[in-house]
Amino acid sequence: MINKNLNGGFNTSAIVISRKKHKLYSVFTFITPNLGIIRASLPHKRLQTLRNSSFLRPFSGMYITVVPDGEYVKVTQIDGSYVVETLDSNLENIAYTAVASELIQELFALYDVDRSVFDVVANYSKQIRNRNVRLATIILGWQLLAKSGVVPQGHLLSSLEESSPFWQELFFATHRYPTKEMMSSLVHVLNYAWKSEEHLVITKSTWSELEQSLLVFATREVGKELQSVKFLLTL
């Protein structure tokens, strides 16, 4: 259903989540602070003439003006903000951001407005411009699961009583008990505030455990095989 706020056009900040190419057009998915997740279908001929269309790249930031256009919205104007160039030629980075993109779209519905979800995605998109994409994706993935309600918030995870059901669910999903280091680190990951000067001190083995648990648990919660995860595991 097209959001009523779009009547007459709407200007909003936006992050490109994905682009699905077809023969004559592409479908772009954006996340916005006031409209939630929206999709726009853009003919390839229009992309050739649309000003600032070069900003329509995964996890790049911009301001867009949109109006209703049937099932989708129509983008009438783009004002670029920044481009994420770390995805241009690095296949591993592309694979991890594909996981982030699919999780966002699977965990949150179109037009389901949650400013905190937009903010964490926007912070992620800014951070992966110059910091490790894999680690940022692990953090984002766990935070998205928490914001969707399937993982306790960080302050609740610190409580043994509050977190016990979650750790049991994680065990059932992964078929292994989490290490103490992983349990402690996940609290810090969920509480991570995305400040440029903030670094999480976590060992490589614990990052790997956090990643493996995230991919398995997220797939279980979504209820189907995630194509991005399948692709990532082939690398």
mmCIF file of C-alpha atoms in Angstrom:
data_model
loop_
_atom_site.group_PDB
_atom_site.id
_atom_site.type_symbol
_atom_site.label_atom_id
_atom_site.label_comp_id
_atom_site.label_asym_id
_atom_site.label_seq_id
_atom_site.Cartn_x
_atom_site.Cartn_y
_atom_site.Cartn_z
ATOM 1 C CA MET A 1 0.000 0.000 0.000
ATOM 2 C CA ILE A 2 1.341 3.412 -0.969
ATOM 3 C CA ASN A 3 1.842 5.639 2.051
ATOM 4 C CA LYS A 4 -0.514 8.616 2.166
ATOM 5 C CA ASN A 5 2.395 10.885 3.047
ATOM 6 C CA LEU A 6 3.509 10.642 -0.561
ATOM 7 C CA ASN A 7 0.535 12.587 -1.910
ATOM 8 C CA GLY A 8 1.913 15.555 -3.827
ATOM 9 C CA GLY A 9 5.504 14.357 -3.549
ATOM 10 C CA PHE A 10 7.865 13.886 -0.636
ATOM 11 C CA ASN A 11 11.528 14.828 -0.181
ATOM 12 C CA THR A 12 13.529 12.572 2.118
ATOM 13 C CA SER A 13 17.005 11.411 2.928
ATOM 14 C CA ALA A 14 17.561 7.845 1.733
ATOM 15 C CA ILE A 15 20.059 5.000 1.635
ATOM 16 C CA VAL A 16 20.114 2.651 -1.354
ATOM 17 C CA ILE A 17 19.592 -0.888 -0.066
ATOM 18 C CA SER A 18 19.578 -2.829 -3.312
ATOM 19 C CA ARG A 19 19.211 -2.722 -7.077
ATOM 20 C CA LYS A 20 17.577 -5.515 -9.052
ATOM 21 C CA LYS A 21 18.272 -5.240 -12.759
ATOM 22 C CA HIS A 22 15.784 -6.289 -15.427
ATOM 23 C CA LYS A 23 16.113 -5.986 -19.187
ATOM 24 C CA LEU A 24 14.589 -2.524 -19.566
ATOM 25 C CA TYR A 25 14.423 -1.223 -16.011
ATOM 26 C CA SER A 26 15.831 -1.585 -12.510
ATOM 27 C CA VAL A 27 14.018 -1.795 -9.191
ATOM 28 C CA PHE A 28 15.763 0.135 -6.418
ATOM 29 C CA THR A 29 15.034 -0.395 -2.743
ATOM 30 C CA PHE A 30 15.655 2.506 -0.371
ATOM 31 C CA ILE A 31 15.385 2.924 3.372
ATOM 32 C CA THR A 32 14.204 6.333 4.573
ATOM 33 C CA PRO A 33 13.600 7.873 8.018
ATOM 34 C CA ASN A 34 9.971 8.941 7.467
ATOM 35 C CA LEU A 35 8.625 6.429 4.942
ATOM 36 C CA GLY A 36 10.489 3.282 5.959
ATOM 37 C CA ILE A 37 11.507 0.959 3.128
ATOM 38 C CA ILE A 38 10.322 2.004 -0.327
ATOM 39 C CA ARG A 39 10.892 0.722 -3.847
ATOM 40 C CA ALA A 40 11.155 2.561 -7.151
ATOM 41 C CA SER A 41 11.183 1.226 -10.704
ATOM 42 C CA LEU A 42 13.407 3.232 -13.030
ATOM 43 C CA PRO A 43 13.667 2.575 -16.798
ATOM 44 C CA HIS A 44 17.272 2.354 -17.944
ATOM 45 C CA LYS A 45 16.680 5.145 -20.469
ATOM 46 C CA ARG A 46 15.542 7.378 -17.608
ATOM 47 C CA LEU A 47 18.655 6.519 -15.604
ATOM 48 C CA GLN A 48 20.786 7.822 -18.464
ATOM 49 C CA THR A 49 19.220 11.272 -18.196
ATOM 50 C CA LEU A 50 18.334 11.485 -14.487
ATOM 51 C CA ARG A 51 20.579 14.015 -12.760
ATOM 52 C CA ASN A 52 22.817 12.498 -10.055
ATOM 53 C CA SER A 53 21.767 8.944 -10.931
ATOM 54 C CA SER A 54 25.417 7.943 -10.366
ATOM 55 C CA PHE A 55 24.634 8.027 -6.644
ATOM 56 C CA LEU A 56 22.222 5.089 -7.020
ATOM 57 C CA ARG A 57 24.773 2.596 -5.737
ATOM 58 C CA PRO A 58 24.444 0.158 -2.815
ATOM 59 C CA PHE A 59 24.475 1.838 0.597
ATOM 60 C CA SER A 60 25.182 5.279 -0.832
ATOM 61 C CA GLY A 61 23.386 8.235 0.716
ATOM 62 C CA MET A 62 21.253 10.884 -0.927
ATOM 63 C CA TYR A 63 18.117 12.987 -0.808
ATOM 64 C CA ILE A 64 15.334 11.911 -3.148
ATOM 65 C CA THR A 65 11.975 13.335 -4.119
ATOM 66 C CA VAL A 66 9.333 10.656 -4.677
ATOM 67 C CA VAL A 67 5.682 10.546 -5.717
ATOM 68 C CA PRO A 68 3.214 7.612 -5.887
ATOM 69 C CA ASP A 69 3.566 5.405 -8.957
ATOM 70 C CA GLY A 70 1.341 2.345 -8.595
ATOM 71 C CA GLU A 71 3.060 -0.463 -6.722
ATOM 72 C CA TYR A 72 6.254 1.555 -6.354
ATOM 73 C CA VAL A 73 7.195 5.203 -5.980
ATOM 74 C CA LYS A 74 8.559 7.407 -8.720
ATOM 75 C CA VAL A 75 11.862 9.163 -8.114
ATOM 76 C CA THR A 76 11.654 12.644 -9.610
ATOM 77 C CA GLN A 77 14.874 14.105 -8.208
ATOM 78 C CA ILE A 78 18.139 12.970 -6.656
ATOM 79 C CA ASP A 79 20.541 15.106 -4.648
ATOM 80 C CA GLY A 80 23.654 13.086 -3.895
ATOM 81 C CA SER A 81 25.324 13.036 -0.503
ATOM 82 C CA TYR A 82 28.025 10.340 -0.561
ATOM 83 C CA VAL A 83 29.010 7.171 -2.418
ATOM 84 C CA VAL A 84 30.348 3.946 -0.878
ATOM 85 C CA GLU A 85 33.340 3.184 -3.102
ATOM 86 C CA THR A 86 34.645 0.241 -1.042
ATOM 87 C CA LEU A 87 32.211 -2.023 -2.931
ATOM 88 C CA ASP A 88 33.455 -1.156 -6.416
ATOM 89 C CA SER A 89 35.852 -4.054 -6.913
ATOM 90 C CA ASN A 90 35.964 -6.049 -3.679
ATOM 91 C CA LEU A 91 33.846 -9.189 -4.029
ATOM 92 C CA GLU A 92 33.962 -9.995 -0.322
ATOM 93 C CA ASN A 93 32.709 -6.518 0.575
ATOM 94 C CA ILE A 94 29.926 -6.865 -1.991
ATOM 95 C CA ALA A 95 28.936 -10.222 -0.480
ATOM 96 C CA TYR A 96 28.739 -8.868 3.066
ATOM 97 C CA THR A 97 26.687 -5.823 2.069
ATOM 98 C CA ALA A 98 24.366 -8.181 0.169
ATOM 99 C CA VAL A 99 23.772 -9.987 3.472
ATOM 100 C CA ALA A 100 23.013 -6.645 5.127
ATOM 101 C CA SER A 101 20.632 -5.713 2.307
ATOM 102 C CA GLU A 102 18.712 -8.986 2.450
ATOM 103 C CA LEU A 103 18.394 -8.886 6.236
ATOM 104 C CA ILE A 104 16.960 -5.366 6.141
ATOM 105 C CA GLN A 105 14.368 -6.357 3.557
ATOM 106 C CA GLU A 106 13.432 -9.632 5.254
ATOM 107 C CA LEU A 107 13.160 -8.291 8.791
ATOM 108 C CA PHE A 108 11.248 -5.070 8.052
ATOM 109 C CA ALA A 109 8.186 -4.509 5.874
ATOM 110 C CA LEU A 110 7.644 -1.784 3.261
ATOM 111 C CA TYR A 111 6.487 1.510 4.815
ATOM 112 C CA ASP A 112 7.115 0.178 8.329
ATOM 113 C CA VAL A 113 8.585 3.385 9.762
ATOM 114 C CA ASP A 114 11.207 3.042 12.498
ATOM 115 C CA ARG A 115 13.666 5.913 12.639
ATOM 116 C CA SER A 116 16.097 3.889 14.748
ATOM 117 C CA VAL A 117 16.371 1.268 11.987
ATOM 118 C CA PHE A 118 17.141 3.954 9.414
ATOM 119 C CA ASP A 119 19.720 5.529 11.721
ATOM 120 C CA VAL A 120 21.628 2.284 12.259
ATOM 121 C CA VAL A 121 21.634 1.541 8.516
ATOM 122 C CA ALA A 122 22.786 5.090 7.759
ATOM 123 C CA ASN A 123 25.605 4.794 10.306
ATOM 124 C CA TYR A 124 26.592 1.450 8.809
ATOM 125 C CA SER A 125 26.681 2.915 5.298
ATOM 126 C CA LYS A 126 28.931 5.749 6.441
ATOM 127 C CA GLN A 127 31.264 3.492 8.396
ATOM 128 C CA ILE A 128 31.877 0.977 5.603
ATOM 129 C CA ARG A 129 33.318 3.770 3.479
ATOM 130 C CA ASN A 130 36.615 3.469 5.354
ATOM 131 C CA ARG A 131 36.336 0.636 7.882
ATOM 132 C CA ASN A 132 36.082 -3.141 7.749
ATOM 133 C CA VAL A 133 32.898 -4.114 5.887
ATOM 134 C CA ARG A 134 32.750 -7.629 7.319
ATOM 135 C CA LEU A 135 32.925 -6.514 10.953
ATOM 136 C CA ALA A 136 30.442 -3.705 10.361
ATOM 137 C CA THR A 137 28.012 -6.176 8.754
ATOM 138 C CA ILE A 138 28.243 -8.528 11.739
ATOM 139 C CA ILE A 139 27.420 -5.621 14.065
ATOM 140 C CA LEU A 140 24.582 -4.407 11.847
ATOM 141 C CA GLY A 141 23.110 -7.894 11.516
ATOM 142 C CA TRP A 142 22.856 -8.444 15.261
ATOM 143 C CA GLN A 143 21.474 -4.946 15.827
ATOM 144 C CA LEU A 144 18.821 -5.483 13.139
ATOM 145 C CA LEU A 145 17.779 -8.725 14.815
ATOM 146 C CA ALA A 146 17.456 -6.850 18.102
ATOM 147 C CA LYS A 147 15.414 -4.059 16.525
ATOM 148 C CA SER A 148 13.108 -6.612 14.906
ATOM 149 C CA GLY A 149 12.496 -8.153 18.334
ATOM 150 C CA VAL A 150 14.069 -11.588 17.866
ATOM 151 C CA VAL A 151 17.169 -10.812 19.946
ATOM 152 C CA PRO A 152 17.098 -9.052 23.353
ATOM 153 C CA GLN A 153 18.447 -5.521 23.566
ATOM 154 C CA GLY A 154 21.996 -5.206 24.878
ATOM 155 C CA HIS A 155 21.025 -4.190 28.412
ATOM 156 C CA LEU A 156 18.690 -7.185 28.687
ATOM 157 C CA LEU A 157 21.328 -9.551 27.333
ATOM 158 C CA SER A 158 23.517 -8.586 30.289
ATOM 159 C CA SER A 159 20.972 -10.166 32.616
ATOM 160 C CA LEU A 160 21.262 -13.955 32.983
ATOM 161 C CA GLU A 161 17.556 -14.231 33.738
ATOM 162 C CA GLU A 162 16.482 -12.098 30.766
ATOM 163 C CA SER A 163 18.935 -13.646 28.296
ATOM 164 C CA SER A 164 18.571 -17.326 29.160
ATOM 165 C CA PRO A 165 15.744 -18.057 26.655
ATOM 166 C CA PHE A 166 17.729 -16.404 23.867
ATOM 167 C CA TRP A 167 20.890 -18.410 24.526
ATOM 168 C CA GLN A 168 18.793 -21.575 24.474
ATOM 169 C CA GLU A 169 17.294 -20.561 21.112
ATOM 170 C CA LEU A 170 20.756 -19.810 19.775
ATOM 171 C CA PHE A 171 21.932 -23.235 20.871
ATOM 172 C CA PHE A 172 18.994 -24.933 19.146
ATOM 173 C CA ALA A 173 19.771 -22.987 15.942
ATOM 174 C CA THR A 174 23.543 -23.503 15.881
ATOM 175 C CA HIS A 175 23.765 -26.819 17.771
ATOM 176 C CA ARG A 176 26.603 -25.552 19.909
ATOM 177 C CA TYR A 177 26.979 -23.634 23.129
ATOM 178 C CA PRO A 178 28.286 -20.066 22.721
ATOM 179 C CA THR A 179 31.625 -19.339 24.362
ATOM 180 C CA LYS A 180 31.792 -16.936 27.281
ATOM 181 C CA GLU A 181 33.785 -14.558 25.079
ATOM 182 C CA MET A 182 31.052 -14.576 22.437
ATOM 183 C CA MET A 183 28.302 -13.991 25.010
ATOM 184 C CA SER A 184 30.175 -11.048 26.486
ATOM 185 C CA SER A 185 31.105 -9.604 23.080
ATOM 186 C CA LEU A 186 27.539 -9.764 21.773
ATOM 187 C CA VAL A 187 26.460 -7.352 24.507
ATOM 188 C CA HIS A 188 29.073 -4.866 23.274
ATOM 189 C CA VAL A 189 28.050 -5.439 19.649
ATOM 190 C CA LEU A 190 24.392 -4.725 20.430
ATOM 191 C CA ASN A 191 25.347 -1.586 22.364
ATOM 192 C CA TYR A 192 27.779 -0.322 19.719
ATOM 193 C CA ALA A 193 26.948 3.317 18.913
ATOM 194 C CA TRP A 194 28.760 3.592 15.528
ATOM 195 C CA LYS A 195 30.987 6.485 16.587
ATOM 196 C CA SER A 196 33.996 6.866 14.300
ATOM 197 C CA GLU A 197 36.429 6.815 17.205
ATOM 198 C CA GLU A 198 34.859 3.776 18.874
ATOM 199 C CA HIS A 199 36.543 0.402 18.342
ATOM 200 C CA LEU A 200 35.377 -2.942 19.669
ATOM 201 C CA VAL A 201 38.207 -5.014 21.112
ATOM 202 C CA ILE A 202 37.175 -8.527 20.076
ATOM 203 C CA THR A 203 39.431 -11.419 19.060
ATOM 204 C CA LYS A 204 39.373 -12.833 15.526
ATOM 205 C CA SER A 205 38.003 -16.153 16.751
ATOM 206 C CA THR A 206 35.148 -14.414 18.554
ATOM 207 C CA TRP A 207 34.332 -12.331 15.463
ATOM 208 C CA SER A 208 34.136 -15.597 13.528
ATOM 209 C CA GLU A 209 31.816 -17.109 16.139
ATOM 210 C CA LEU A 210 29.634 -14.006 16.096
ATOM 211 C CA GLU A 211 29.446 -14.184 12.302
ATOM 212 C CA GLN A 212 28.650 -17.899 12.110
ATOM 213 C CA SER A 213 25.971 -17.619 14.802
ATOM 214 C CA LEU A 214 24.466 -14.563 13.112
ATOM 215 C CA LEU A 215 24.155 -16.247 9.720
ATOM 216 C CA VAL A 216 22.610 -19.415 11.121
ATOM 217 C CA PHE A 217 20.285 -17.674 13.576
ATOM 218 C CA ALA A 218 19.138 -15.044 11.067
ATOM 219 C CA THR A 219 18.366 -17.707 8.469
ATOM 220 C CA ARG A 220 16.299 -19.590 11.016
ATOM 221 C CA GLU A 221 14.381 -16.486 12.057
ATOM 222 C CA VAL A 222 13.655 -15.449 8.471
ATOM 223 C CA GLY A 223 12.413 -18.962 7.793
ATOM 224 C CA LYS A 224 14.117 -19.560 4.478
ATOM 225 C CA GLU A 225 17.531 -19.817 2.890
ATOM 226 C CA LEU A 226 19.091 -16.396 2.409
ATOM 227 C CA GLN A 227 20.569 -16.141 -1.078
ATOM 228 C CA SER A 228 23.168 -13.636 0.098
ATOM 229 C CA VAL A 229 24.384 -16.016 2.783
ATOM 230 C CA LYS A 230 24.535 -18.840 0.256
ATOM 231 C CA PHE A 231 26.691 -16.647 -2.002
ATOM 232 C CA LEU A 232 28.921 -15.510 0.871
ATOM 233 C CA LEU A 233 29.663 -19.076 1.900
ATOM 234 C CA THR A 234 30.969 -19.854 -1.595
ATOM 235 C CA LEU A 235 33.792 -17.328 -1.293
#
